[in-house]
Amino acid sequence: MTGCQLTSGHPTTTAAAAVELRRPRVVDGDTFDATDADGRRVRVRLIGVDAPEIRHGATPAQCGAVQAQQELRRLLATVASLQMVPDPNSVAVDRYGRRLGYVQIEAGDVALLLLRAGVVEAWGPRGAAAPTRLSDYRAAQQVAQDAGAGSWRTCGTLGR
């Protein structure tokens, strides 16, 4: 799996306040597009987790990619709006222009729900501060792995 890479040579922004987003449309298991209050499209990358890669051209999807995408789609399907909360340990925007943050819906922290379903793994960037929720995310991942939840059962290891 490949996560978002943060580089010191790329322009970054600092963390800001929570943002309300509407009409989410899932891209893959850890990324979605939504609309902000001004009507602009915003691409959001869930921070602290990584999903198996979906198919890109001739490169096939990694094991569990479709399941992660479907689970994120299921979680976001019924929400009219959601809250994206930046992490104080992270840049607000990665080198691909995606907003990085935690996403809250009525059911809870979306990344944590995906971890419990066993369709993503806890992740933090190398060479940068760990996301503040990473230890909680790793604990949730371990429970899912031990239980053989989701892709941990079907793939053995996510994304490989």
Coordinates of N, CA and C in Angstrom, one line a residue, residues 17-149:
A17 N -9.2 24.9 11.8 CA -10.4 24.5 12.5 C -11.2 23.5 11.7
A18 N -12.1 22.8 12.4 CA -13.0 21.8 11.8 C -13.7 22.4 10.6
V19 N -14.0 21.6 9.6 CA -14.6 22.1 8.4 C -15.8 21.2 8.1
E20 N -17.0 21.8 7.9 CA -18.2 21.0 7.5 C -18.2 20.8 6.0
L21 N -18.4 19.6 5.6 CA -18.4 19.2 4.2 C -19.7 18.5 3.9
R22 N -20.1 18.6 2.6 CA -21.4 18.0 2.2 C -21.2 17.1 1.0
R23 N -22.1 16.3 0.7 CA -22.2 15.4 -0.5 C -20.9 14.7 -0.8
P24 N -20.5 13.9 0.2 CA -19.2 13.1 -0.1 C -19.4 12.1 -1.2
R25 N -18.3 12.0 -2.0 CA -18.3 11.0 -3.1 C -16.9 10.2 -2.9
V26 N -17.0 8.9 -2.7 CA -15.8 8.1 -2.4 C -15.0 7.9 -3.6
V27 N -13.6 8.1 -3.4 CA -12.7 7.9 -4.5 C -12.1 6.5 -4.3
D28 N -11.6 6.2 -3.0 CA -11.1 4.9 -2.7 C -11.3 4.6 -1.2
G29 N -10.6 3.7 -0.6 CA -10.9 3.3 0.8 C -10.4 4.3 1.8
D30 N -9.7 5.4 1.5 CA -9.3 6.4 2.4 C -9.3 7.8 1.9
T31 N -10.0 8.0 0.8 CA -10.1 9.3 0.1 C -11.5 9.5 -0.4
F32 N -12.0 10.7 -0.3 CA -13.3 11.1 -0.9 C -13.3 12.6 -1.3
D33 N -14.2 12.9 -2.2 CA -14.4 14.3 -2.6 C -15.7 14.7 -1.9
A34 N -15.7 16.0 -1.5 CA -16.9 16.6 -0.9 C -17.0 18.1 -1.3
T35 N -18.0 18.7 -0.9 CA -18.2 20.1 -1.2 C -18.2 20.9 0.1
D36 N -17.4 22.0 0.1 CA -17.3 22.9 1.3 C -18.5 23.9 1.3
A37 N -18.5 24.7 2.3 CA -19.6 25.7 2.5 C -19.7 26.7 1.4
D38 N -18.5 26.9 0.7 CA -18.5 27.8 -0.4 C -18.8 27.2 -1.8
G39 N -19.2 25.9 -1.7 CA -19.5 25.2 -3.0 C -18.3 24.6 -3.7
R40 N -17.1 24.7 -3.1 CA -15.9 24.2 -3.8 C -15.7 22.7 -3.5
R41 N -15.2 22.0 -4.5 CA -14.8 20.6 -4.3 C -13.6 20.5 -3.5
V42 N -13.6 19.6 -2.5 CA -12.5 19.4 -1.6 C -12.2 17.9 -1.7
R43 N -10.9 17.5 -1.9 CA -10.5 16.1 -1.8 C -9.9 15.9 -0.4
V44 N -10.5 14.9 0.3 CA -10.1 14.6 1.7 C -9.4 13.3 1.8
R45 N -8.3 13.2 2.5 CA -7.6 12.0 2.7 C -7.6 11.7 4.2
L46 N -8.2 10.6 4.6 CA -8.3 10.3 6.0 C -6.9 10.1 6.6
I47 N -6.6 10.8 7.7 CA -5.3 10.8 8.3 C -5.2 9.6 9.3
G48 N -4.1 9.0 9.4 CA -3.9 7.9 10.4 C -4.2 6.5 9.9
V49 N -4.7 6.4 8.7 CA -5.0 5.1 8.1 C -4.6 5.0 6.7
D50 N -4.4 3.8 6.2 CA -4.1 3.6 4.8 C -4.9 2.4 4.3
A51 N -5.5 2.6 3.1 CA -6.3 1.5 2.5 C -5.5 0.9 1.3
P52 N -5.8 -0.4 1.0 CA -5.2 -1.0 -0.2 C -5.5 -0.2 -1.4
E53 N -4.6 -0.1 -2.3 CA -4.8 0.7 -3.6 C -5.8 0.0 -4.5
I54 N -6.6 0.9 -5.1 CA -7.6 0.4 -6.1 C -6.8 0.3 -7.4
R55 N -7.5 -0.2 -8.4 CA -6.9 -0.4 -9.7 C -6.5 0.9 -10.3
H56 N -5.4 1.0 -10.9 CA -4.9 2.2 -11.6 C -4.4 1.7 -12.9
G57 N -5.1 2.0 -14.0 CA -4.7 1.6 -15.3 C -4.5 0.1 -15.4
A58 N -3.3 -0.4 -15.8 CA -3.1 -1.8 -15.9 C -2.7 -2.4 -14.6
T59 N -2.4 -1.6 -13.6 CA -2.1 -2.1 -12.3 C -3.3 -2.6 -11.5
P60 N -3.4 -3.9 -11.2 CA -4.6 -4.4 -10.6 C -4.7 -3.9 -9.1
A61 N -6.0 -3.9 -8.7 CA -6.2 -3.5 -7.3 C -5.5 -4.5 -6.3
Q62 N -5.1 -3.9 -5.2 CA -4.6 -4.8 -4.1 C -5.7 -5.5 -3.4
C63 N -5.3 -6.6 -2.8 CA -6.3 -7.3 -2.0 C -7.0 -6.5 -1.0
G64 N -8.3 -6.4 -0.9 CA -9.0 -5.6 0.0 C -9.4 -4.2 -0.4
A65 N -8.9 -3.8 -1.6 CA -9.1 -2.4 -2.0 C -10.6 -2.1 -2.3
V66 N -11.3 -3.1 -2.9 CA -12.7 -2.9 -3.2 C -13.5 -2.9 -2.0
Q67 N -13.1 -3.8 -1.0 CA -13.9 -3.9 0.2 C -13.7 -2.6 1.0
A68 N -12.5 -2.0 1.0 CA -12.3 -0.7 1.7 C -13.1 0.4 1.1
Q69 N -13.1 0.4 -0.2 CA -13.9 1.5 -0.9 C -15.4 1.3 -0.7
Q70 N -15.8 0.1 -0.7 CA -17.3 -0.2 -0.5 C -17.7 0.2 1.0
E71 N -16.8 -0.1 2.0 CA -17.1 0.2 3.3 C -17.1 1.7 3.6
L72 N -16.2 2.4 3.0 CA -16.2 3.9 3.1 C -17.5 4.5 2.5
R73 N -17.8 3.9 1.3 CA -19.0 4.4 0.6 C -20.2 4.1 1.5
R74 N -20.3 2.9 2.1 CA -21.4 2.6 3.0 C -21.5 3.6 4.1
L75 N -20.4 3.9 4.8 CA -20.4 4.8 5.9 C -20.9 6.2 5.5
L76 N -20.5 6.6 4.4 CA -20.8 8.0 4.0 C -22.1 8.2 3.2
A77 N -22.7 7.0 2.8 CA -23.8 7.1 1.9 C -25.0 7.8 2.5
T78 N -25.2 7.8 3.8 CA -26.4 8.3 4.4 C -26.2 9.7 5.0
V79 N -25.0 10.2 5.0 CA -24.7 11.5 5.7 C -24.9 12.6 4.7
A80 N -25.6 13.6 5.2 CA -25.8 14.8 4.4 C -24.6 15.7 4.6
S81 N -24.0 15.7 5.8 CA -22.8 16.5 6.0 C -21.9 15.8 7.0
L82 N -20.7 16.2 7.1 CA -19.7 15.6 8.0 C -18.7 16.7 8.4
Q83 N -18.0 16.3 9.5 CA -17.0 17.3 10.0 C -15.6 16.7 9.7
M84 N -14.7 17.5 9.1 CA -13.3 17.1 8.8 C -12.5 17.9 9.8
V85 N -11.8 17.2 10.7 CA -11.0 17.9 11.7 C -9.5 17.6 11.5
P86 N -8.7 18.7 11.3 CA -7.3 18.5 11.0 C -6.6 18.0 12.3
D87 N -5.4 17.4 12.1 CA -4.6 16.9 13.2 C -3.6 18.0 13.5
P88 N -3.4 18.3 14.7 CA -2.4 19.3 15.1 C -1.0 18.9 14.8
N89 N -0.7 17.6 14.6 CA 0.6 17.1 14.3 C 0.9 17.1 12.8
S90 N 0.0 17.4 12.0 CA 0.1 17.2 10.6 C -0.1 18.5 9.8
V91 N 0.4 18.5 8.6 CA 0.1 19.5 7.7 C -1.4 19.4 7.3
A92 N -2.0 20.4 6.9 CA -3.4 20.4 6.5 C -3.7 19.9 5.1
V93 N -2.7 20.0 4.2 CA -2.8 19.6 2.8 C -1.5 18.9 2.4
D94 N -1.7 17.7 1.8 CA -0.5 16.9 1.4 C 0.0 17.4 0.0
R95 N 1.0 16.7 -0.5 CA 1.6 17.1 -1.7 C 0.8 16.9 -2.9
Y96 N -0.3 16.1 -2.8 CA -1.3 15.9 -3.9 C -2.5 16.8 -3.8
G97 N -2.4 17.8 -2.9 CA -3.5 18.8 -2.7 C -4.7 18.2 -2.0
R98 N -4.6 17.1 -1.3 CA -5.7 16.5 -0.5 C -5.7 17.1 0.9
R99 N -6.8 17.5 1.4 CA -7.0 17.9 2.8 C -6.8 16.7 3.6
L100 N -6.0 16.8 4.7 CA -5.8 15.7 5.6 C -6.5 15.9 6.9
G101 N -7.2 14.9 7.3 CA -7.9 15.1 8.6 C -8.7 13.9 9.1
Y102 N -9.2 14.0 10.2 CA -10.1 13.0 10.8 C -11.5 13.4 10.4
V103 N -12.3 12.4 10.1 CA -13.7 12.7 9.6 C -14.7 12.1 10.7
Q104 N -15.6 13.0 11.1 CA -16.6 12.6 12.1 C -17.9 12.6 11.4
I105 N -18.6 11.5 11.6 CA -20.0 11.4 11.2 C -20.8 11.0 12.5
E106 N -22.1 10.9 12.4 CA -22.9 10.6 13.6 C -22.5 9.3 14.2
A107 N -22.1 8.3 13.4 CA -21.7 7.0 13.9 C -20.3 7.0 14.5
G108 N -19.5 8.1 14.4 CA -18.2 8.2 15.0 C -17.1 8.6 14.0
D109 N -15.9 8.3 14.5 CA -14.7 8.6 13.7 C -14.6 7.6 12.5
V110 N -14.7 8.1 11.3 CA -14.7 7.2 10.1 C -13.5 6.3 10.0
A111 N -12.3 6.8 10.3 CA -11.1 5.9 10.2 C -11.2 4.8 11.2
L112 N -11.6 5.1 12.4 CA -11.8 4.1 13.5 C -12.8 3.0 13.1
L113 N -13.9 3.5 12.5 CA -14.9 2.5 12.0 C -14.4 1.6 10.9
L114 N -13.5 2.2 10.0 CA -12.9 1.4 8.9 C -11.9 0.4 9.5
L115 N -11.1 0.8 10.5 CA -10.2 -0.1 11.2 C -10.9 -1.2 11.9
R116 N -12.0 -0.9 12.5 CA -12.7 -2.0 13.2 C -13.4 -3.0 12.2
A117 N -13.7 -2.5 11.0 CA -14.2 -3.4 10.0 C -13.1 -4.2 9.4
G118 N -11.9 -3.9 9.6 CA -10.8 -4.6 9.1 C -10.5 -4.4 7.6
V119 N -10.7 -3.1 7.1 CA -10.5 -2.8 5.7 C -9.4 -1.8 5.5
V120 N -8.9 -1.2 6.5 CA -7.7 -0.3 6.4 C -6.8 -0.7 7.5
E121 N -5.5 -0.1 7.4 CA -4.6 -0.3 8.5 C -4.1 1.0 9.0
A122 N -3.7 1.0 10.3 CA -3.2 2.3 10.9 C -1.9 2.7 10.2
W123 N -1.7 4.0 10.0 CA -0.6 4.4 9.3 C -0.2 5.8 9.7
G124 N 1.1 6.0 9.8 CA 1.7 7.4 10.0 C 2.9 7.6 9.1
P125 N 3.1 8.8 8.6 CA 4.1 9.1 7.7 C 5.5 9.0 8.3
R126 N 6.4 8.5 7.5 CA 7.8 8.4 7.9 C 8.4 9.8 7.9
G127 N 9.2 10.1 8.9 CA 9.9 11.3 8.9 C 9.1 12.5 9.3
A128 N 7.9 12.3 9.8 CA 7.0 13.3 10.3 C 6.4 12.9 11.6
A129 N 5.8 13.8 12.3 CA 5.1 13.5 13.6 C 4.0 12.6 13.3
A130 N 3.8 11.6 14.3 CA 2.7 10.7 14.2 C 1.4 11.4 14.4
P131 N 0.3 11.0 13.7 CA -1.0 11.6 13.9 C -1.4 11.3 15.4
T132 N -2.1 12.2 16.0 CA -2.4 12.2 17.4 C -3.2 10.9 17.8
R133 N -4.0 10.4 16.9 CA -4.9 9.3 17.1 C -4.2 7.9 16.8
L134 N -3.0 7.9 16.3 CA -2.3 6.7 15.8 C -2.3 5.6 16.8
S135 N -2.0 5.8 18.1 CA -2.0 4.7 19.0 C -3.4 4.1 19.2
D136 N -4.4 4.9 19.2 CA -5.8 4.3 19.3 C -6.1 3.5 18.0
Y137 N -5.6 4.0 16.9 CA -5.9 3.4 15.6 C -5.1 2.0 15.6
R138 N -3.9 2.0 16.0 CA -3.1 0.8 16.0 C -3.8 -0.3 16.9
A139 N -4.3 0.2 18.1 CA -5.0 -0.8 19.0 C -6.3 -1.3 18.3
A140 N -7.0 -0.5 17.6 CA -8.2 -1.0 16.9 C -7.8 -1.9 15.8
Q141 N -6.8 -1.6 15.1 CA -6.3 -2.5 14.0 C -5.9 -3.9 14.6
Q142 N -5.3 -3.9 15.7 CA -4.8 -5.2 16.3 C -6.1 -6.0 16.7
V143 N -7.1 -5.4 17.2 CA -8.3 -6.1 17.6 C -8.9 -6.7 16.3
A144 N -9.0 -5.9 15.2 CA -9.5 -6.4 14.0 C -8.7 -7.6 13.4
Q145 N -7.4 -7.4 13.5 CA -6.5 -8.5 13.0 C -6.7 -9.8 13.8
D146 N -6.7 -9.6 15.1 CA -6.9 -10.8 16.0 C -8.2 -11.5 15.8
A147 N -9.2 -10.7 15.4 CA -10.6 -11.3 15.2 C -10.7 -11.8 13.7
G148 N -9.8 -11.5 12.9 CA -9.9 -11.9 11.5 C -11.0 -11.1 10.8
A149 N -11.1 -9.9 11.1 CA -12.2 -9.0 10.6 C -11.9 -8.6 9.1

